[in-house]
Each structure stands twice: as structure tokens, then as C-alpha cells.
Short mmCIF file of C-alpha atoms in Angstrom, two decimals:
data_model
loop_
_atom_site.label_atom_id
_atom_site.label_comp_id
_atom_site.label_asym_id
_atom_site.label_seq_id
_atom_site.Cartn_x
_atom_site.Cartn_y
_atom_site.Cartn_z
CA UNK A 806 6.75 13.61 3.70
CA UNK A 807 10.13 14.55 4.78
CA UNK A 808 11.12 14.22 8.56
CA UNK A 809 14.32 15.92 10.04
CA UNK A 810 15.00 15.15 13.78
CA UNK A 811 17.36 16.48 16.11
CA UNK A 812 18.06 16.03 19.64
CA UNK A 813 19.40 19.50 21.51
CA UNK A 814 19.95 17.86 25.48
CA UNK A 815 17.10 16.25 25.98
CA UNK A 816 15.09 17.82 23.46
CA UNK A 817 13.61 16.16 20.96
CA UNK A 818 12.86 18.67 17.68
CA UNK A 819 11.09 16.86 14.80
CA UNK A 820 10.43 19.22 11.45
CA UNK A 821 8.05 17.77 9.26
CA UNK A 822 7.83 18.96 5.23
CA UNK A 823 4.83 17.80 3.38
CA UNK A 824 1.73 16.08 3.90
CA UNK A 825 0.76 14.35 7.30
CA UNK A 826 -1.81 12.18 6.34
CA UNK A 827 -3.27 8.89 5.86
CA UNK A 828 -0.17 7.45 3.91
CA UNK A 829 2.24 9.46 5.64
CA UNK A 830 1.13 9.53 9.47
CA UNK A 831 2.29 5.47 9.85
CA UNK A 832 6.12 6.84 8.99
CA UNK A 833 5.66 9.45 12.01
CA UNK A 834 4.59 7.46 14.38
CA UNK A 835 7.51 5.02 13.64
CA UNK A 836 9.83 8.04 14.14
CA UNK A 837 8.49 9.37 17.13
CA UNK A 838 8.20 5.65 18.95
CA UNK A 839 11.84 5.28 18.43
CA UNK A 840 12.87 8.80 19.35
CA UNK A 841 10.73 9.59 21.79
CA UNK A 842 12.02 7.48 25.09
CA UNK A 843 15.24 9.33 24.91
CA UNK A 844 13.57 12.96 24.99
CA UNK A 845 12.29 14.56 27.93
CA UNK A 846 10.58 17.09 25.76
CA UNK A 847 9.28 17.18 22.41
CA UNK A 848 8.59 20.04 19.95
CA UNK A 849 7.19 19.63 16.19
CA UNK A 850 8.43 21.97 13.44
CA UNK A 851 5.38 22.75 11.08
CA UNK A 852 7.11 25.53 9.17
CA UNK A 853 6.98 23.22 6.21
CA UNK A 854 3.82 20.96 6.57
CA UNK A 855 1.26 21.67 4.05
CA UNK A 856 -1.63 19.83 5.39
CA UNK A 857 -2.80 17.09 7.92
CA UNK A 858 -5.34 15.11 8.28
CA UNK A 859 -7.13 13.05 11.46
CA UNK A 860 -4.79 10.61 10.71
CA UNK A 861 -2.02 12.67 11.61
CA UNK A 862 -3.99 14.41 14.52
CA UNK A 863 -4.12 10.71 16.16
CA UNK A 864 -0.60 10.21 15.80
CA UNK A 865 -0.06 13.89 17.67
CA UNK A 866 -2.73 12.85 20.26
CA UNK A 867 -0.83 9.72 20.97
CA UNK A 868 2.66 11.49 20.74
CA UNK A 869 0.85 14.34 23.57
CA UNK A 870 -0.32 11.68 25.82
CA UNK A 871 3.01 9.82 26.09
CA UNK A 872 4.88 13.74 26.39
CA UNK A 873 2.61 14.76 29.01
CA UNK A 874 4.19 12.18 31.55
CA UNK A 875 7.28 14.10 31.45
CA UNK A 876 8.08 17.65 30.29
CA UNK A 877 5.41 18.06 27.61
CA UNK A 878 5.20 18.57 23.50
CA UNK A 879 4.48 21.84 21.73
CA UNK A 880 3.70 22.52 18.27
CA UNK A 881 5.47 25.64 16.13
CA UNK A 882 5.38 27.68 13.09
CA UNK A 883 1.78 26.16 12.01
CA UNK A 884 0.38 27.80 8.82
CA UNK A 885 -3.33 29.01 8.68
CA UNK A 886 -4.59 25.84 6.89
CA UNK A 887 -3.64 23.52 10.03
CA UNK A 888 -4.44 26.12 12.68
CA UNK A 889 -7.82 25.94 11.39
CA UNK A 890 -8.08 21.93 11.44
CA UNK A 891 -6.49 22.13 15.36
CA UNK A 892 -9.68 24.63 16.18
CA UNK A 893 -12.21 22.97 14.36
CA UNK A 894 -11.15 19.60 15.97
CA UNK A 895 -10.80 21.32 19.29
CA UNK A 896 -6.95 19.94 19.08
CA UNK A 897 -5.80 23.76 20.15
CA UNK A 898 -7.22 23.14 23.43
CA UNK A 899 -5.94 19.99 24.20
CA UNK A 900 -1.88 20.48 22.26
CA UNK A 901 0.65 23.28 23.15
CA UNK A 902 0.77 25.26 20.04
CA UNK A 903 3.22 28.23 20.08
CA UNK B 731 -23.31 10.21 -6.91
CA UNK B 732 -20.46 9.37 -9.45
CA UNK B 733 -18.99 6.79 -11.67
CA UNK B 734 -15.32 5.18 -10.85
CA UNK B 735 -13.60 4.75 -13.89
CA UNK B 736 -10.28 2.56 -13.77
CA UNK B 737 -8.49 1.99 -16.73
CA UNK B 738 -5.36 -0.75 -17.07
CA UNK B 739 -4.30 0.04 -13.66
CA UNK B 740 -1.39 -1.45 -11.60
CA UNK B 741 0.68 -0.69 -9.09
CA UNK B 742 3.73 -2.27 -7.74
CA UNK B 743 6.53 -2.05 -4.99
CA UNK B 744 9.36 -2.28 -6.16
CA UNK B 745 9.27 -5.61 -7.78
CA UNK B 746 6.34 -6.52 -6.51
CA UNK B 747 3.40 -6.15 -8.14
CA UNK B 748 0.15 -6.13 -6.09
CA UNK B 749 -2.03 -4.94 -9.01
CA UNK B 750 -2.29 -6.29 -12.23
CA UNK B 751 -4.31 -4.33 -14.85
CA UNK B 752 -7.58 -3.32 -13.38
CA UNK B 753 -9.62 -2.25 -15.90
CA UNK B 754 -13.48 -1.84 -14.39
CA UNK B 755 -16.15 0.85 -14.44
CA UNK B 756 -18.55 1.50 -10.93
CA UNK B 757 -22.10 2.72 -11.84
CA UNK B 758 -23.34 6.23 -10.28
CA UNK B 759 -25.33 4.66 -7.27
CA UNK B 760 -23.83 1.37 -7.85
CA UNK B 761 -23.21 -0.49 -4.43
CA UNK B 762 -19.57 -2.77 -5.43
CA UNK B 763 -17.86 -5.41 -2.70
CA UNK B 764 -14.07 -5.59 -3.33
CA UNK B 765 -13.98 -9.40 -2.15
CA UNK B 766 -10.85 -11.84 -1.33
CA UNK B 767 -8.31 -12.98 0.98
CA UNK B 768 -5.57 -11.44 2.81
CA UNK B 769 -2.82 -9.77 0.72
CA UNK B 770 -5.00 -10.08 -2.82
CA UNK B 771 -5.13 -6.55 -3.80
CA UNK B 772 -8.38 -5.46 -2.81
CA UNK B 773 -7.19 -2.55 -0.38
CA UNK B 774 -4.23 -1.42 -2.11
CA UNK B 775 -7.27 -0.60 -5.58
CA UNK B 776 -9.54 0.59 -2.42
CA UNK B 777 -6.49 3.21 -1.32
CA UNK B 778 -5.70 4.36 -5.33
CA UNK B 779 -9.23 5.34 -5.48
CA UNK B 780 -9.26 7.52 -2.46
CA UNK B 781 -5.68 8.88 -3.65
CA UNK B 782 -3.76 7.25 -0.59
CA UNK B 783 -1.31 5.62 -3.04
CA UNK B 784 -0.46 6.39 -6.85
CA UNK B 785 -0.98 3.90 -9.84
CA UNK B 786 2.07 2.61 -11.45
CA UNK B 787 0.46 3.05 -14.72
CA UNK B 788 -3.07 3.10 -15.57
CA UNK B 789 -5.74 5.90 -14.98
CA UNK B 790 -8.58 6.74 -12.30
CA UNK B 791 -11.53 8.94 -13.12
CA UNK B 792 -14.06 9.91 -10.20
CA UNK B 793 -16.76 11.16 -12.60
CA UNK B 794 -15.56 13.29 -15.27
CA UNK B 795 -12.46 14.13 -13.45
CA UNK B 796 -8.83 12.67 -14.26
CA UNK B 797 -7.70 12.05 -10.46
CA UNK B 798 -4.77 9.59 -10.75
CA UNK B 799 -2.16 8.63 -13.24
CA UNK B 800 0.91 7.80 -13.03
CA UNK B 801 1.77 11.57 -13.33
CA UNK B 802 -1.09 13.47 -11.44
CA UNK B 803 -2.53 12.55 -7.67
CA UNK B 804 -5.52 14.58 -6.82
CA UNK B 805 -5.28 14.82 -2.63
CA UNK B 806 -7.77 12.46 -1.02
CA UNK B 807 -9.28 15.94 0.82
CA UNK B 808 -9.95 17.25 -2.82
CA UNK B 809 -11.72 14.30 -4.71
CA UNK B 810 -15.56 14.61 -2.66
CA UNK B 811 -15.35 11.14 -1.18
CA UNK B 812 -16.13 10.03 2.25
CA UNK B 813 -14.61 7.24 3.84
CA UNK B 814 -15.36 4.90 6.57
CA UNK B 815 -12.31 2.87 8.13
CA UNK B 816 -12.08 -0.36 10.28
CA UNK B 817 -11.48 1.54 13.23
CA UNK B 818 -13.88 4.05 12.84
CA UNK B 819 -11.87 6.36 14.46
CA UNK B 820 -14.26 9.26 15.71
CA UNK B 821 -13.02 11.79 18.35
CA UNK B 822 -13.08 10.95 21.64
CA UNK B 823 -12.91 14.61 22.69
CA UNK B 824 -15.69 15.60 20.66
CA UNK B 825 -19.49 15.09 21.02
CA UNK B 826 -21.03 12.85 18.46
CA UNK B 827 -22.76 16.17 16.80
CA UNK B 828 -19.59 17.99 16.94
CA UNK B 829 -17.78 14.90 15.22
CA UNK B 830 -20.33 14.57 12.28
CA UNK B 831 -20.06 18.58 11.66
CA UNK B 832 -16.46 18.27 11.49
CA UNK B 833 -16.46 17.99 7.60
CA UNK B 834 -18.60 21.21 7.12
CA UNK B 835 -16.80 23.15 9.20
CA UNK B 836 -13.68 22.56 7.64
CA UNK B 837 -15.94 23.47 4.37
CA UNK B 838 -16.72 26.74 6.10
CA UNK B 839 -20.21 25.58 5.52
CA UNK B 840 -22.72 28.12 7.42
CA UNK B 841 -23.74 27.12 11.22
CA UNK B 842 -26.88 27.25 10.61
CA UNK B 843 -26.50 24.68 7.37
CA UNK B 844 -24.06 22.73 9.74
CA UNK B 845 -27.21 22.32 12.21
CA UNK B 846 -29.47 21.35 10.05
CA UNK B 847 -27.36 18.81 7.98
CA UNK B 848 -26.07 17.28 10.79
CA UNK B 849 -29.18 16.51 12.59
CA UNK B 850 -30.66 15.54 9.44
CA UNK B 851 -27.49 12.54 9.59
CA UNK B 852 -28.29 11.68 12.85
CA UNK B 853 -31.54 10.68 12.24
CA UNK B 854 -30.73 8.89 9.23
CA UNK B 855 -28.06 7.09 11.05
CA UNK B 856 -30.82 7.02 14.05
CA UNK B 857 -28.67 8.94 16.44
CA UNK B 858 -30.71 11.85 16.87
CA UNK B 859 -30.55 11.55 20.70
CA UNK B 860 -26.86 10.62 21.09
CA UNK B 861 -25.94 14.10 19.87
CA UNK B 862 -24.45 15.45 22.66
CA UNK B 863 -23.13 12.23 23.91
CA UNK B 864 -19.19 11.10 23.58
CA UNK B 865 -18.01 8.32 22.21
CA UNK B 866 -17.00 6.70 25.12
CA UNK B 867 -20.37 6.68 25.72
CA UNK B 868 -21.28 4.98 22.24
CA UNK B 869 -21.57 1.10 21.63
CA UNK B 870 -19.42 -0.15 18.93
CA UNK B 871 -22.24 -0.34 16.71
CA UNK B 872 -23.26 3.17 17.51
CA UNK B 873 -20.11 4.75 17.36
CA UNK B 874 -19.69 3.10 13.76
CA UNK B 875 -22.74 4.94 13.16
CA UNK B 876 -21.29 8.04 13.46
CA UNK B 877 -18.07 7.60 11.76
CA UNK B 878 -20.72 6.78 9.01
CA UNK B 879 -22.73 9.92 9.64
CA UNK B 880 -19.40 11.35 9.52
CA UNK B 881 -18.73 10.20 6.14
CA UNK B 882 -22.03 11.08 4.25
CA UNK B 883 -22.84 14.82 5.91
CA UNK B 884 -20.80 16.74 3.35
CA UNK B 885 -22.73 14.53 0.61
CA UNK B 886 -19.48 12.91 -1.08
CA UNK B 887 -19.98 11.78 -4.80
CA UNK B 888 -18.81 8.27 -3.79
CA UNK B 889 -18.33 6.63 -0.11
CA UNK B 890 -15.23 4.13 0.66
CA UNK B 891 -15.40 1.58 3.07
CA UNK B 892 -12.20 -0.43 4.54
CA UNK B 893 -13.42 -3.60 6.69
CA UNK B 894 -15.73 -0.92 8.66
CA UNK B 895 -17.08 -3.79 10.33
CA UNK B 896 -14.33 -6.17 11.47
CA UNK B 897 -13.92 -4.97 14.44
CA UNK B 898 -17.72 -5.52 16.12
CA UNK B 899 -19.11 -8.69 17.02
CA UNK B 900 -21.02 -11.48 14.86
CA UNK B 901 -24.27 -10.08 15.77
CA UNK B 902 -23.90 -6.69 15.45
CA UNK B 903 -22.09 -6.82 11.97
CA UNK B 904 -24.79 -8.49 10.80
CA UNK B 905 -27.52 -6.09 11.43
CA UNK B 906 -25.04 -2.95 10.52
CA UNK B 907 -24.68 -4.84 7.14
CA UNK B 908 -28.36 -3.96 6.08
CA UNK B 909 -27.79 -0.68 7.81
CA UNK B 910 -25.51 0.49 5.73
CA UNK B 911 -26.84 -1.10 2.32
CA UNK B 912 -30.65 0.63 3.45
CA UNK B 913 -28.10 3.61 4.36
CA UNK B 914 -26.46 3.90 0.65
CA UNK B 915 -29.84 2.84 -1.36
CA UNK B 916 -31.51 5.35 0.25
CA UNK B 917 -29.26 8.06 -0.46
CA UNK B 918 -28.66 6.76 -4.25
CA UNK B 919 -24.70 6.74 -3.44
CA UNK B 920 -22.37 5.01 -4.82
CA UNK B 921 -20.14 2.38 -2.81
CA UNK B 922 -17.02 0.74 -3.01
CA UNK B 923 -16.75 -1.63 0.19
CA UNK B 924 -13.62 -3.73 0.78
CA UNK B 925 -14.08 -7.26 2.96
CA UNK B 926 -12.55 -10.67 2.80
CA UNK B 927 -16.38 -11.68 4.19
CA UNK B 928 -18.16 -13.65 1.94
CA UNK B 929 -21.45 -13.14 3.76
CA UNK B 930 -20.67 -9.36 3.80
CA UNK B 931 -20.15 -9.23 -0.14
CA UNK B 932 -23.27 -11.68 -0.58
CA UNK B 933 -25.86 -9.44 1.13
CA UNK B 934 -24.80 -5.87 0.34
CA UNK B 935 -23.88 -5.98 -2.96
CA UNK B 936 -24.99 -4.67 -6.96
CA UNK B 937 -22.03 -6.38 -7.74
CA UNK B 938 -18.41 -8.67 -6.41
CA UNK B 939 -15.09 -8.16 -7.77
CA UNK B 940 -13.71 -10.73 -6.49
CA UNK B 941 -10.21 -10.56 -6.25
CA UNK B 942 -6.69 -13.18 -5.96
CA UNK B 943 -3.25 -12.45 -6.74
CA UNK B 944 -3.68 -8.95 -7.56
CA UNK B 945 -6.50 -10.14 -10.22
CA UNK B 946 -10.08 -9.89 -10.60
CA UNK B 947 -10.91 -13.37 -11.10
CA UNK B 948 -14.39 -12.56 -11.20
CA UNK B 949 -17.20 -9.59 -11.21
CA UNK B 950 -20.94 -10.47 -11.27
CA UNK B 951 -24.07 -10.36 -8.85
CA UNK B 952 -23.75 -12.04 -5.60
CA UNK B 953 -25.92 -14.88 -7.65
CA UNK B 954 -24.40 -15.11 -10.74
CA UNK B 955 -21.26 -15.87 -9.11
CA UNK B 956 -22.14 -18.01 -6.57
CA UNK B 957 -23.96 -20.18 -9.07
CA UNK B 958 -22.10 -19.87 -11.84
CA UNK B 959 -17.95 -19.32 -10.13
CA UNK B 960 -15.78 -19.26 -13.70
CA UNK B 961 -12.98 -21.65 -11.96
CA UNK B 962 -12.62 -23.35 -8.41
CA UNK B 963 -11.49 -20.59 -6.26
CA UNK B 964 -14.09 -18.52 -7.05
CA UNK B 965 -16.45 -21.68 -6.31
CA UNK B 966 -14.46 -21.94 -3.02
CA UNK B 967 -13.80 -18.54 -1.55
CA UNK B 968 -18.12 -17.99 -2.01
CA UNK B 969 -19.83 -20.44 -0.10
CA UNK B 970 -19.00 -24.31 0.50
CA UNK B 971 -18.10 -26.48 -2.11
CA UNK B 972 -16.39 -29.92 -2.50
CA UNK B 973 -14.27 -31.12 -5.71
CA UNK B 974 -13.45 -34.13 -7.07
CA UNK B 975 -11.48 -35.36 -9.57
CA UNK B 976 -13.20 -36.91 -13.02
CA UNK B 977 -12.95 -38.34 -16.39
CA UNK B 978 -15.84 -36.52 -19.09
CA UNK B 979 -16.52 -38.05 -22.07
CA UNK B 980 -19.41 -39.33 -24.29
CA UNK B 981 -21.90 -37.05 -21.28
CA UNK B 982 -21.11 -38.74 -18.87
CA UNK B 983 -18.50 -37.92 -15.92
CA UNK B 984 -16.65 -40.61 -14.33
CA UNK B 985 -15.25 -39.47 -10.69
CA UNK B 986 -12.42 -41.47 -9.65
CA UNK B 987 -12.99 -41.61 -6.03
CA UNK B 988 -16.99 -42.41 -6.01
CA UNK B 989 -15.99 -45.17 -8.20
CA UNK B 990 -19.51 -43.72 -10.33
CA UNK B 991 -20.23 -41.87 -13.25
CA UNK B 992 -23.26 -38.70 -13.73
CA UNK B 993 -24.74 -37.72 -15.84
CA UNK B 994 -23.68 -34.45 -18.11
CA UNK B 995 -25.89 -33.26 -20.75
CA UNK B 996 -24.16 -29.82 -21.61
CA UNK B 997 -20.75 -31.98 -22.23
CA UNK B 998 -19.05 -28.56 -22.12
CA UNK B 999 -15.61 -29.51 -21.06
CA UNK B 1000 -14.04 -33.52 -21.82
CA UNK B 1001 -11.49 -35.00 -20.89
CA UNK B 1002 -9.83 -35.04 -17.25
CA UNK B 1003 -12.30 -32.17 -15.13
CA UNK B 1004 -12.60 -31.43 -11.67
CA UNK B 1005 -16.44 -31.67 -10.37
CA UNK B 1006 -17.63 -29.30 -7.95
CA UNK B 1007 -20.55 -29.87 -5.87
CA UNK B 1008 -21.97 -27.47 -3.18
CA UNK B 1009 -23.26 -29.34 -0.15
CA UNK B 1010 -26.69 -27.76 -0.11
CA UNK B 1011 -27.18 -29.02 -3.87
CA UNK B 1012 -27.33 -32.79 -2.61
CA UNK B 1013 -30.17 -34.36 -1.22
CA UNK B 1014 -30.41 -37.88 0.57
CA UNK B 1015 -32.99 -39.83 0.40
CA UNK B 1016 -33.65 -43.38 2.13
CA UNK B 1017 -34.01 -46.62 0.06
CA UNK B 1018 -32.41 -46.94 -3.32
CA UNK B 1019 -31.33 -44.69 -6.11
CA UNK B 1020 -28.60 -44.31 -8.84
CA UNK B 1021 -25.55 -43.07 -6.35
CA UNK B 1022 -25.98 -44.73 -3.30
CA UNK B 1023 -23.63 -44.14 -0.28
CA UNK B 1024 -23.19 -44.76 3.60
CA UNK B 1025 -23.69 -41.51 6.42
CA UNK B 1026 -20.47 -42.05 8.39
CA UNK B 1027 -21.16 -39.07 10.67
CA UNK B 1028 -23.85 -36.14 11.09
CA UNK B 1029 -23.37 -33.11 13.18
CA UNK B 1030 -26.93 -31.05 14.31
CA UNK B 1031 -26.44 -27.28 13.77
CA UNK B 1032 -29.95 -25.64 14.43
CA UNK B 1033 -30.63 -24.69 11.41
CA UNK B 1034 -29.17 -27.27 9.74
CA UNK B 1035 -27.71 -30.67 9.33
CA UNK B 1036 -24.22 -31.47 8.12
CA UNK B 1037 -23.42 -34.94 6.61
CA UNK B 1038 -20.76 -36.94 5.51
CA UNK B 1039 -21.50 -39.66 2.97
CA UNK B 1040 -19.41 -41.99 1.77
CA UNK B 1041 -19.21 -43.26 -1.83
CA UNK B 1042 -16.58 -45.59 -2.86
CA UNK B 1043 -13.63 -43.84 -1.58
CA UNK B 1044 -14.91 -40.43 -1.40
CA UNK B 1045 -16.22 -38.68 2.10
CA UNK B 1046 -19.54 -36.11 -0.08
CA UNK B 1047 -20.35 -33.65 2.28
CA UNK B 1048 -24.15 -32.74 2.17
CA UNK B 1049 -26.20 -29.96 3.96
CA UNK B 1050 -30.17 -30.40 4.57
CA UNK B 1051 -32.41 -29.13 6.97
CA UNK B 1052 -32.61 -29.36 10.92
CA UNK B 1053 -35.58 -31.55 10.79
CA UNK B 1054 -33.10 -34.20 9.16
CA UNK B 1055 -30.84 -34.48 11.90
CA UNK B 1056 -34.11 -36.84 12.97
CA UNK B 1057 -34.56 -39.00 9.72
CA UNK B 1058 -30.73 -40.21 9.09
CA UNK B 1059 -28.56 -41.96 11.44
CA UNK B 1060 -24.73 -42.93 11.07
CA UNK B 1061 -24.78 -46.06 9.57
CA UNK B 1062 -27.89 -45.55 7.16
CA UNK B 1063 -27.44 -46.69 3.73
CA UNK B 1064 -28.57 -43.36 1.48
CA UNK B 1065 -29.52 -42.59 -1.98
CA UNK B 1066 -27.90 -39.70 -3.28
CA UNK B 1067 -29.42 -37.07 -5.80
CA UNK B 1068 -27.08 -34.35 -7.14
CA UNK B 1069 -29.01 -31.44 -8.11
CA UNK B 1070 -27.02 -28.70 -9.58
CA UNK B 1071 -22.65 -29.23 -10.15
CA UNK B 1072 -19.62 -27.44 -11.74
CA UNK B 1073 -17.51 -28.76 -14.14
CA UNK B 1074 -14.15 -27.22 -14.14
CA UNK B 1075 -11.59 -28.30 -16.61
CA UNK B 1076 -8.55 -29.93 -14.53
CA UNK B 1077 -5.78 -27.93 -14.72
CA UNK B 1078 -3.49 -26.50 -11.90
CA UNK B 1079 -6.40 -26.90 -9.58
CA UNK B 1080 -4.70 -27.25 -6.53
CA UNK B 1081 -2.79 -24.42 -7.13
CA UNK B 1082 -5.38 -22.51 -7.08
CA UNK B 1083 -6.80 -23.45 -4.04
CA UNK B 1084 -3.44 -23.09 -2.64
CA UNK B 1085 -4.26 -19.90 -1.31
CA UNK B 1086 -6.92 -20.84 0.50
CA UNK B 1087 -5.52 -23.71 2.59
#
């Protein structure tokens, strides 16, 4: 998996390409510790994420609890195969997906 | 149910290999305990089976199908396999019957199937009437339950297990051990269970593969290799054992430190050996005998008693009964009889025990 940050102000944008998953979710959660203090917001690009599992969920559920104490994550440009996952797991009523 | 077919696999980082040619074959409905210590290789051949990492070289076949090479890498969502992880991991925002239907509904399965094959988990796992509860509301035990439930509704060919029971107390991992063994006989699948728990391995498993330094050292029923441990760390990482170092020749074994030679009739290995006798396969007796020693301390366990003898310059540890804790005193002058012992041929022992100490 392939992750491209960038910081516009205080906003944190992290594009993901690939597979979020069981090998791959350890890497984002490294990122996103690191990044994360600096942004007062946080938005995830899945134009170019193929698939994730609940091992990537937990690492967005942990990323949304520690975003919610400030201005909040949202999730964009997710295909059909993880829109289904985030209703099945009930994740679209809990994350910001846009 | 499937077979798991590995053929010369490895797999290294960078240049570090953590694999060295695994080449094994798990029966359909075969229950198999990946066994050894920290770092040994056990989880890394646990994660190319699921597809979580790719082989260096070497091949994988989950029944009939190719799933890893060093070329191909079937996803983990694609190969039918259900997996159970140390932290279990269920939802906390879900209800335990929404959690266990999770893997049909991303199967599109019907809701009336989902219904039925859920509740028909949850009474299997015996959580029929936690169904609407949330984890939070779950013991350890219970919610390990479901994670198992979990695992098994969509009927994998073959279930993976990661440590699924490090994290619950001594008790309760003992009774979810039989669990989960009933659990997999029961529904005829087959298992691949990782745990550096010798007990764990012992009582759940068809079979050990026992690893150390990225090598099976040795596969076999809990029994054959407790009893029968091809070199001394096997005889040490399964149960209690002591060594000591001898002299074999003419059927007889001299050990330097009891200053006293036994007896050995199968004269399989001469010259300098290392003897290894388990603590349980020693009995004491009072008055004489051939091998004849001191108690220099006893400790009272419940269940049982735990000696040290000593015999020339050796401290022989021996394990009997609770009762005995009443019939020996430190002090006592004690025959010795040696009923069953390993005969190891001495070379590079301590090395490898190294990784034990």
C-alpha cells in the first residue's frame, strides 16, 4: 500500500492506493500517529484503495476517536466495494464519509 | 474441510531468513499446533498460509488450489479461511449476532440464511442468549467465543488461530482449550493453531510441529514427541527434563556428575552422550537400591511433590505424588529407580538449549 500525505493549513490529507489490510493497516497507523498531532482536521483519500479489511476499520476507528476531539475526520472518493464493508459494519454511521 | 499443502517454503527479510524450507502436508480435518518460542517462525508460516505475507520461494496449496508462490498471492478474503486472532477483536459497536453475521453479509448471503446460520453458531459456541448483547457486555472468554463464532459461520475450508488465548486468564484458557478442540472435532475442520504453550499444543492437538530457528525440529503426536523428543530441545521445550553429561560404552552409561553408571540395553548411541531424564520418570524409594542419593530439599505443590536429590555431585530433580510430601524428609537417604531416559548423542548441546535460557 502506497500512502501520500499532505498538510494544506492545518489539514491533514492522507491518500491511500492499495490494500488496507492486515499487513498493511500497522504502516497506517504509524503514519497517522506521527501526522496526526499537527492536524486539526483529517481527511482520507480512497480514490485509489481497493479493499479494506477490519484491520484497517480499527485503525480508522482509532484515527476517528482521536479526530473527534478537535475538528473531525472524513472519508472521500470510496468505491462501491468499501462503501459496502462501512454499511455492513455499521462504520457509515459512526465515520464522516463524503 | 481442506488439506494445506506447503512445499520447500521460505521466506526471508532481507537477509534474514525466518523460514527455512517447510515442506509439510495438514490432513482435511486434521487439528495441527504450530509450537515454539518467541521469534522461531511459527507465525510468520501461520501468516503465509492465510496470505498475509508472500513465500520467498516455495509453494502453498489450500486444497487443490495454488494460493502462494513466489509469483502469485491469492488475497486472504479470497482463500475460504477463517481466522481467530489474539485479540479477538469483535466490534464493539455491534451486537454479538450482528458481529457473527458480518461474514455473510459481506457474502450477500440471504437474511433469512444469515438468521438461521448465525443462531445455529451461537448455540454451538453456547451464546444463544448473548445475541443481542455487546461486547462490552461479554467476558473475555465469551467474547472469544464470538470472534470464534465469527470465524466458522461462513463454513471456511480451514480455520487459523494466532495465540487466541493469550490474552485470558489461567483458568479460563484452560477450559476454552477443550472448547475449541470439541468446537473443531465436531465440525470435522481443519486447524492450524499457533502457541508457544506447551500445555496448549499437548491437549488440542492431531499433531506438533514444533518449531526453532525457523526449523521444524520435530512433527509427531503430542505423545510421540514428548516420549520420544529426537534431540534435547525438543525434550526441553515439552515438559520438564534434566540432562546430564555421560560416557556410553559396553551398555552401560557412566554420568560424570552422579559419579554412577545405568544401565543401557539398546546401546544406540556410544561414546560421550548427554542423558535426559524427566522428573516424573524417577521414583524414590526408602532403604537401599542401586543409585542411592540424599533429598536436600522438597517443595509441596498440591498435586504434587518436587524433589531434589543429590547423587555425587549432581542435584536429580524428581516429581511424585502429593501424598509423598508425607513419606520423605530433607535429609533422608533415598534409593533411586530411573524408569524411562533419553540418550542424546553430545554434541553442541548447550547450544541448543541456548534458546531457551
Amino acid at each position: 500500500m502506497t500512502i501520500n500525505k499532505s498538510m494544506n493549513g492545518n489539514e491533514l490529507t492522507v491518500a491511500l492506493e492499495g490494500r488496507l489490510d492486515t499487513m498493511t493497516a500497522p504502516e497506517l497507523e504509524a503514519e497517522l500517529k506521527n501526522s496526526m498531532d499537527a492536524a486539526q482536521s483529517l481527511v482520507l483519500d480512497f480514490a485509489k484503495l481497493e479493499y479494506i479489511s477490519s484491520a484497517g476499520l480499527r485503525v480508522l476507528l482509532s484515527a476517528h476517536k482521536v479526530m473527534a476531539r478537535k475538528d473531525g475526520m472524513k472519508i472521500i472518493h470510496v468505491n462501491e466495494i468499501v462503501s459496502e464493508v462501512f454499511e455492513v459494519t455499521g462504520f457509515a454511521d459512526i465515520l464522516n464519509i463524503a | 474441510m481442506a488439506t494445506v499443502t506447503i512445499q520447500n517454503l521460505t521466506k526471508s527479510y532481507g537477509d534474514h531468513q525466518v523460514l527455512k524450507t517447510l515442506d509439510v502436508t495438514f490432513q482435511e480435518g486434521e487439528f495441527v499446533t504450530l509450537l515454539g518460542p518467541s521469534g522461531c517462525g511459527k507465525t510468520t508460516t501461520l501468516r503465509l498460509i492465510a496470505g498475509f505475507e508472500q513465500p520467498t520461494s516455495g509453494k502453498i496449496w489450500i486444497g487443490d488450489a495454488l494460493v502462494s508462490d513466489e509469483h502469485t498471492l491469492m488475497p486472504p478474503e479470497k482463500r475460504d479461511i477463517g481466522m481467530v486472532f489474539q485479540s479477538y477483536a469483535v466490534w464493539p459497536h455491534m451486537t454479538v449476532f450482528e458481529n457473527v453475521a458480518y461474514p455473510l453479509r459481506i457474502k450477500h448471503v440471504a437474511k433469512t440464511d444469515v438468521a438461521e446460520r448465525v443462531n445455529r453458531m451461537l448455540s454451538v459456541v453456547h451464546l444463544e442468549q448473548y445475541a443481542q448483547r455487546f461486547p462490552n457486555q461479554l467476558s473475555g472468554g465469551q467474547q472469544q467465543r464470538v470472534a470464534l463464532a465469527r470465524a466458522l459461520v461462513a463454513e471456511p475450508k480451514l480455520l487459523l488461530l494466532d495465540e487466541p488465548l493469550s490474552n485470558l486468564d489461567a483458568k479460563l484458557r484452560e477450559s476454552m482449550r477443550f472448547e475449541i478442540k470439541d468446537l473443531a472435532k465436531s465440525l470435522g475442520i481443519t486447524v492450524v493453531y499457533v502457541t508457544h504453550d506447551q500445555s496448549e499444543a499437548m491437549t488440542m492437538s492431531d499433531r506438533i510441529f514444533l518449531f526453532n530457528n525457523g526449523e521444524v525440529q520435530q512433527c509427531g503426536s503430542p505423545s510421540e514427541i514428548y516420549n520420544h523428543p529426537i534431540n534435547p530441545f525438543v525434550a526441553d521445550f515439552l515438559g520438564k527434563v534434566s540432562f546430564f553429561g555421560g560416557l556410553s560404552e559396553n551398555g552401560q552409561i557412566y554420568l560424570h556428575d552422579w559419579e554412577h553408571s545405568l544401565p543401557d540395553p539398546h546401546a544406540a548411541v556410544t561414546g560421550a552422550v548427554t542423558v535426559g531424564i524427566r522428573p516424573e520418570n524417577i521414583r524414590l524409594y526408602k532403604g537401599d537400591g542401586d543409585i542411592q542419593g540424599t533429598i536436600e530439599k522438597l517443595y509441596y505443590l498440591g498435586d504434587t511433590t518436587d524433589f531434589r536429590v543429590r547423587i555425587g555431585k549432581a542435584e536429580v530433580r524428581v516429581i511424585m505424588d502429593g501424598a509423598s510430601h508425607n513419606k520423605f524428609a530433607a535429609g533422608d537417604k533415598v534409593a533411586l529407580e530411573i524408569q524411562d531416559m533419553m540418550i542424546f548423542p553430545d554434541d553442541n548441546v548447550q547450544e541448543q538449549l541456548r534458546i531457551r535460557t
